[in-house]
Structure formats: structure tokens, C-alpha cells
Amino acid sequence: MIEKIKNAITGKKLSGWQIRETRETSHQLFLAKEERECVRSVETQLFRVTLYQRRKSAGARNDVLGIASFQIGAAELPALEKRIDEAIFSASLVNNQLFELPSQPESLPVVERMDPSLSVKTLDECEERIKKAVSNEKQIRLSAAEFFMDRVQTRLVNHHGLDVEQEGTVLETEFILLAESGSRENEYINRYKRRFLSDFDLEGEVKQSAQFAREATVATLPKTGPFPVLLSGEPLDHLFNPLVARASARLKYNRMVETELGSSVASPGEIKGDSIHVWHNALLKGGLGSYRFDGFGTPGARVRLIENNIVRAFLAEKRYADYLNVPVTGEEGNIEVGPGSIPFNHLLDPERLGGGADGDVLYHLQAFSAFEPNVMTGAFSAEIRAGFEISRKGVRPIKGGSVTGVLQEAIKDCRLSKERVQRERVLVPQGIFFKSLTLAGE
Amino acid sequence: MSDPILSELKTKLPDLIRRLEQIVPTACALYKKSSGTTIRVNRLQESVEPQDPAQGLVVTLWNGQSFFEYAFNRWEWPALEADLINRAKTAAASVDKTRPCSEIDPGPPLAKDFFTKVVQPPSAVSLNDRLAEARKRLNTALAIDPQVVNALSLLEDVTQEDLYVNRNKILFQTLTRVEIIMVVFVSDGSKVTQVHQGTCKNGGLEAVRFSDDEIRAMVADGKKLNAAERLSPGLFDVVTDPEWSGIIAHECFGHGMETDLYVRGRAKSQEFIGKSVASSIVNMFDDPSAVTEAGGFFFDDEGQLASPTHIIKNGILQRGLTDLASAHKLKLERSANGRREGFDRKAYARMTNTFFGNGASSKEEIIASVKDGLYLRHATNGMEDPQAWGIQVEGLWAEEIKNGKLTGTVYSPVIMTGFVPDLLSSITMVGNDCFISGLGMCGKGHKEWIKNTTGGPHLKMTARLA
């Protein structure tokens, strides 16, 4: 079909084009409690066609670029000519700054993102595994579980002769456990994706989720005020997004951030703790953001973006690299954050770190209803779903209330654990300790 | 129905369903197609793009115990029919003979085509003119103040066509939706704040308007937000604007009324049907039959005709929102809430247009009644917790109210947390100015994104904020 699209484009008044074919097969299993509610399979094949038209524009000093794209499936093939003509007309209306598509790269990196062992039987095995794992947990029952096993093949071609292919697998689950204690019942939702079955660790995830669910039945609200906080687990998935945003060529070009190379990602003032190092890493084995090539065909790479809190490079896909005249890094892959020097367990000790405003209380927060800092301002506010209050008196589980802060301010006094964990799209320290964040609870 | 694929399916699917039901007790099919155009301009970039076509067919088989679905976007007859018959045989063979089987009611016979009323179809206005309109709004925003470093102006239209076929029904609907979104980025030199606003309705271009005054108000809000400080946490008397009220209705309460959660034993509301969950002046609805709102339709993705559901009546919880699977399992009366993200995703019980009903007070009366409190606007998101009924609503704007007057002092950002029944029971005044915002998209957890709307009038309550 790519050949048919190429033939249909040939002879049209265009300065460039790109076609991306995506073939996806998905097998899905849905359990309501322990019963199979639904078994699904999905097969799709789609082609995204992007057309470029360089032309003069009235009032513009330089040539401008018209861009338009459309997606088409095999069933719509009779409408191909019409869709191309409509896209060319759309491209003729819009004015963008010029940029060039890449040509065939000399080589593409080897990136491990495909597990050939996955099959339809994998879902049956997952069903058995989760039922067995839940049966091993006291006070716990399975509310629901969903499993998705996706295989995605991508081929990208453009008018410069670029022709590249890659394949990936994703195994995904969302399961909900219910814990009952006396009259209190609480749930814990766990959702995660992995590329390889060997990384899926359903038993380990059930065990930890069951613990969170049980603890929630006796958890109380945290105190209110500024406290030292250790974040681990789920909140680390998006914690560093505002820092990466400061190194984004797309946001820089669109004037949504005002960063210059050499500027700090921290608010002005003394840095008392660890400094932050951030890489864009598209080569991480099993990373969901790993790729051999990105949406333009740029080979995957690992590039340092932030060193000691200072922006050293912009994260720039081909288009924005051309616009800002900076090196091409490829589109955002996985985010890697450098380790600190303190063992994770030491970060849990409030005395070793001098305590906080309250003198001897530390909050270890592991799950929120949604923890997504505002990438523009760095401000974050999130409702606490699982955590602990740690003090000399002991440890008590907490749930409810919220934590708030501004990341650029908080990183001026933070500690990073020396151990790192790989999650879906990040490789980050296992724990990040902030000297002072605001909690609202009791 | 000019689409040849639709015409072909309308002819062939009834016979396919009949053949499949010779193998399994129940079969049905849904063809979904969406098309449209998104025009997006900012200071530096422009695009006029067709919407990605979510075009495909999903065939659902019920073997008496479980559902089996096959979704795809390419087909050749009769190979497809042979493939589906094999899948039906597999589904039939999967029956566990030690467990009982049940029949699914296909509903009363009905063959009908439905269309949204469109006065000014988007396609009747040239792309050039629609692009010019989007550019005009952009340029208005950029000219208001030098602190506006960029803005995004979006104009979008989507036409969705659905064909549902089962043993008794052949239903077809065309829904056209239009949307205007404006985002302004305001910088004070050290911080960039974004404020977004817009309007989205089912209908033609006549259904949406966005004035220059609204853009000016957005810029003024952005400048204030850049100077705003964080709020000291505490319990406050608050007044929520309709947007914020809507997020409470949707996130804090609505998700917990989706009865697929009842089947999974994870909705607290199941224990409260017929009981008080809110102050007696509170009413809440889900209404897909409000078809001019962006979450409205004529029938859901499981062929159920749209009708309103009164969820909370004078403070008393009435009933939940069903999809086919949960209604069948729990023997509940169906409501039209079985919805899919696309042909390739599963149907779940989902909200549509969800909102608090009107009360008796004006906005001015409500604010005047607050001695010391906060006025909450610019809600950005919320998160459900149907089992524990915890609340999380985040927003950009908490403006101080002193002695019944807004003082102009703004805190930002702000998060509302707490326990749902405590919050709803604390409502002491309900406005008479219900407004439904169509900008929202809703996920089930963190996936399955669909369009729905939220709304309500101004509400006065007591809430924990930080």
C-alpha cells in the first residue's frame, strides 16, 4: 500500500512527503472479580501521510512551508486521491517556517523493544498468575484486572529515500485490589506497562499493591504544614517533566519557556543538596520511550540535557532543531536522571537528615491519585493515596490530604538515592528527598 | 448515508448477525467512523489537518457467559464472514458447562436514522475562512498585552457516524460537533502561565461563539496568576464556579455511579442507593439525550436509546449509569452509558453530559453570603476515587472573598481534597445559572478517552484546600 500512496503522490506539486505505516495487533482480557467478562482481539493497519509544500507567501520575506497530513486505512483506499488533494489544499493555506526531513541514516541503533515470546497464551498465563498471587494475600480480593498485549510494527519512508522499520511489544495491565478490615474497605489501583514478559513481575506488583490496600484501611490523614518528603514509586514517572520542559526545543521555539543554554533549571538561590543531571535516552533496554528511529526517522540516541541543574542541550526533534539551529537529538524518549550518593534506606531516616520543620517527622509518599506537575510553572498539587509518616515514635500509614510545591524551588534542597529504578519511560533514583514540601491533612 | 462502506455494512450486517446467532446466543456489530478538521494556529506555527479517521467495525459475541469481541479496520467479504464464524465457534466452545448461561435482551425492534441539527455545517464554510477566523482570534490575543508571549487558537469540527446492528435493531446516527479553544501564554519575564478556555457543542458553526471580551479576560487572569501566591492549607467556605462545580459532579461523584464498578465491588455509592449523600438542595443528572451538548447522542455504543438519568434527587442517591455487561449482570434497568473510545476499544459504563441541577440563588447572592472565603475558578482536572470517595480537584484560581465581596487577591494553584459526602452535604446554596462546559475529555482511570461534558451552577460549600 505504501507503493500505491507513493505513486499517487508522484507528480503532485509538493516539496516533500513522509508516509508512516503502523500495523498493530492487540489481544485483550478483562476480568470482573475473577470472572472473564470479555476477551478481545484488535487488528489495525493505518498509514499517516504528511505532505510538504514550499512556496512563496505574500508578505513573507522567506519561503514558507505548508504542511498537512492525513491518516488512511486499507478500507478507504478508493478515497486516496481525494484525501491527497484535500491535504495539498490544506497545506497551501498554512504558513510555517522551513525545515528539512532527514535522509536515510547511515545506521540505526540496536534497541531492545520487542519480546518475541509474547503470544495469545500469555494472557491466559497472566490470568492464572494474578489469581494465584492474590490468593496468597491476606484480607485481599481481586476487584478487576485488564491485560493488553500489543505488537506494533512501524515503517517510515520519505521523499529523500529514507526507509526504516521497527517493531515493538507492550504488555500492559491495570488491576484493582480491595482490602477489607472491619468496616473499612479500600482499593488500590495498579497500572503499568512493560515491553518484556521477563520485566512484568505481576507477583511483585500484586504483593506491593496488596500492602498499600491493607495499609489504607488503617491509614489516617497526614499533618498540615511544611515537612521533609521522600517520593518513590509512581510519582517519579512525571516528577521531572517541568525540568525536561525547560530543555524542550519545541517549547522554546513556541516561547512557552524562556530557557537559554547555560541557564539553571532551579529557582535562584543556594543549592544545598544534590544537583540534577538529566538525559534523553531512547536506547534504554525495555524502555517504553525507546526507539530505533523517531517520527521523522532520526536515529535513537542518549543525550545529556541538564548537568548540575544547568541546561546543556535542547531536546530537539528534526523540525525544532532546524528552527533553533541546534543539534538534532530526536523526539523525547525515556528520561534518565543521574543517581545521588545516599542509599535509599538512609533517606528514610529523619534523624540522619536533620528532620524538618516539625523536627522529627518525615513523610514517605508512594502513590497519588494523579501526580503531574505543571510543565510550564513546575507547580504540583496531588491527593495522597499511599504513604507513611515516619518519626521517632514509629511509622504510621497515611492516606488523603495533599502535597504541594514548586519543583524548581524544591530541587534547591533535595537528595537523590544512589540506587536507580527503571519505570515505564524513566530511569530515575529510587527515592527523591525534598527538605520541605507543604502537606495539607489534619 | 453517502459512505459506500456504511451502505454496504447496513445491507450485510443484519445477515451476518443472523448467521452468528446460529452459533452463539447473541451477536451485534458497531461500525464507527469519525471525520473532521482541526485548525490550529499559534504565533509561529499553523496547521489545517483532517481528523484521524477512527473508522472500523467491532463485532461482539455473547456465548451465554462472557463477551468476545473482534475489532478491525480492513475487511474483505466473504473472508471476513468466514473468519467471524470461526471466532463465534471458538466463543461457543469456551462455555464452561458447569456454570449457568444467560440470554441478553436485544431490546425492542427499531430501525431508525438520527441526525444532529446543523444550521451551518462546517463544510459549508471554506477552509480559508475558518483559518482566517482562527487567525483573527489569535491576533486579538497577541495584541492585548506585550506579556502575551504566545497563544493558541483552535477551531475543530468532528462528524461521527455510528451504525449499530443486532437481531432487532438497525440504528444509525450522525453527530456533528464543533469546538473553539483558546490558550494564552502570559509571561512576567520569569514565569509563563497558561490559561485556556473555549466552547464545544454538538451542532454546526452556529453553536459556538468566543468573544474578544472573553480573550481579554483570559489575559487579565493570566497576569494575575503570574503574581499569585500559594494558599496556606486549611478548611474554607468556598464558592465554585460552574466549571469547578462540574468537575466535582463528574470526577468526585459521577465515576462512582458507573455500574461496571458495582460488578467489581469497587463503588461506595452502591451502598447508598436510596440514601442521603448530599444536602437536600442538591440535584445531579447525566443526560445523553441533551443532544446539543458535546456529550450527547441518540444511542450509545451498545444500541441503547439516550434518556436522562436523575442521579441525585433532593440529596438522595437514585441510581447508577449502566453499560450492557453490568446491567445484564446486576439485572439493572439499562441507561445509555455504554461507550467506547473507538471501535478498537472495549465498552464501559461512562458518563455523558453530567451536571448539578439549578437551585434558587444568583451568583451575586451566593458571593454576598460569604463572610470569609474563596471563589474557585479555572478548574483544570480532577481524579475519581469511587471506592473511598476521596476528592481531588485541581485548579488555577482561588480568589479571596471578604464580607461578601471579591477582594482581587488570588492564590494559585489550588487543590481541593476531602470526603465526597462531607463535601456534598456541606452545600448550603445552589445557583440558578447552570452552565455546561464541553471542553472536557474523560478517561476511565488513565485511558479510554471519550468526550463528555460537565457543569452546574455556582455552589457554596465548605472544603479543604491547599
Coordinates of C-alpha atoms in Angstrom, one line a residue, chain B residues 14 17 21 27-29 105-107 164-170 302:
Chain B
P14 CA -28.1 -8.0 9.6
I17 CA -25.7 -11.2 12.9
E21 CA -26.6 -16.1 16.3
A27 CA -24.3 -11.1 18.4
C28 CA -24.2 -7.4 17.5
A29 CA -22.0 -5.1 15.5
D105 CA -32.2 -8.9 25.8
P106 CA -31.7 -7.3 22.4
G107 CA -34.3 -4.7 23.1
Y164 CA -25.4 -0.4 15.3
V165 CA -27.0 -3.7 14.3
N166 CA -28.3 -6.5 16.4
R167 CA -31.1 -9.0 15.9
N168 CA -33.8 -6.4 16.5
K169 CA -32.2 -3.0 15.8
I170 CA -30.6 -1.2 12.9
E302 CA -24.4 -0.7 22.7

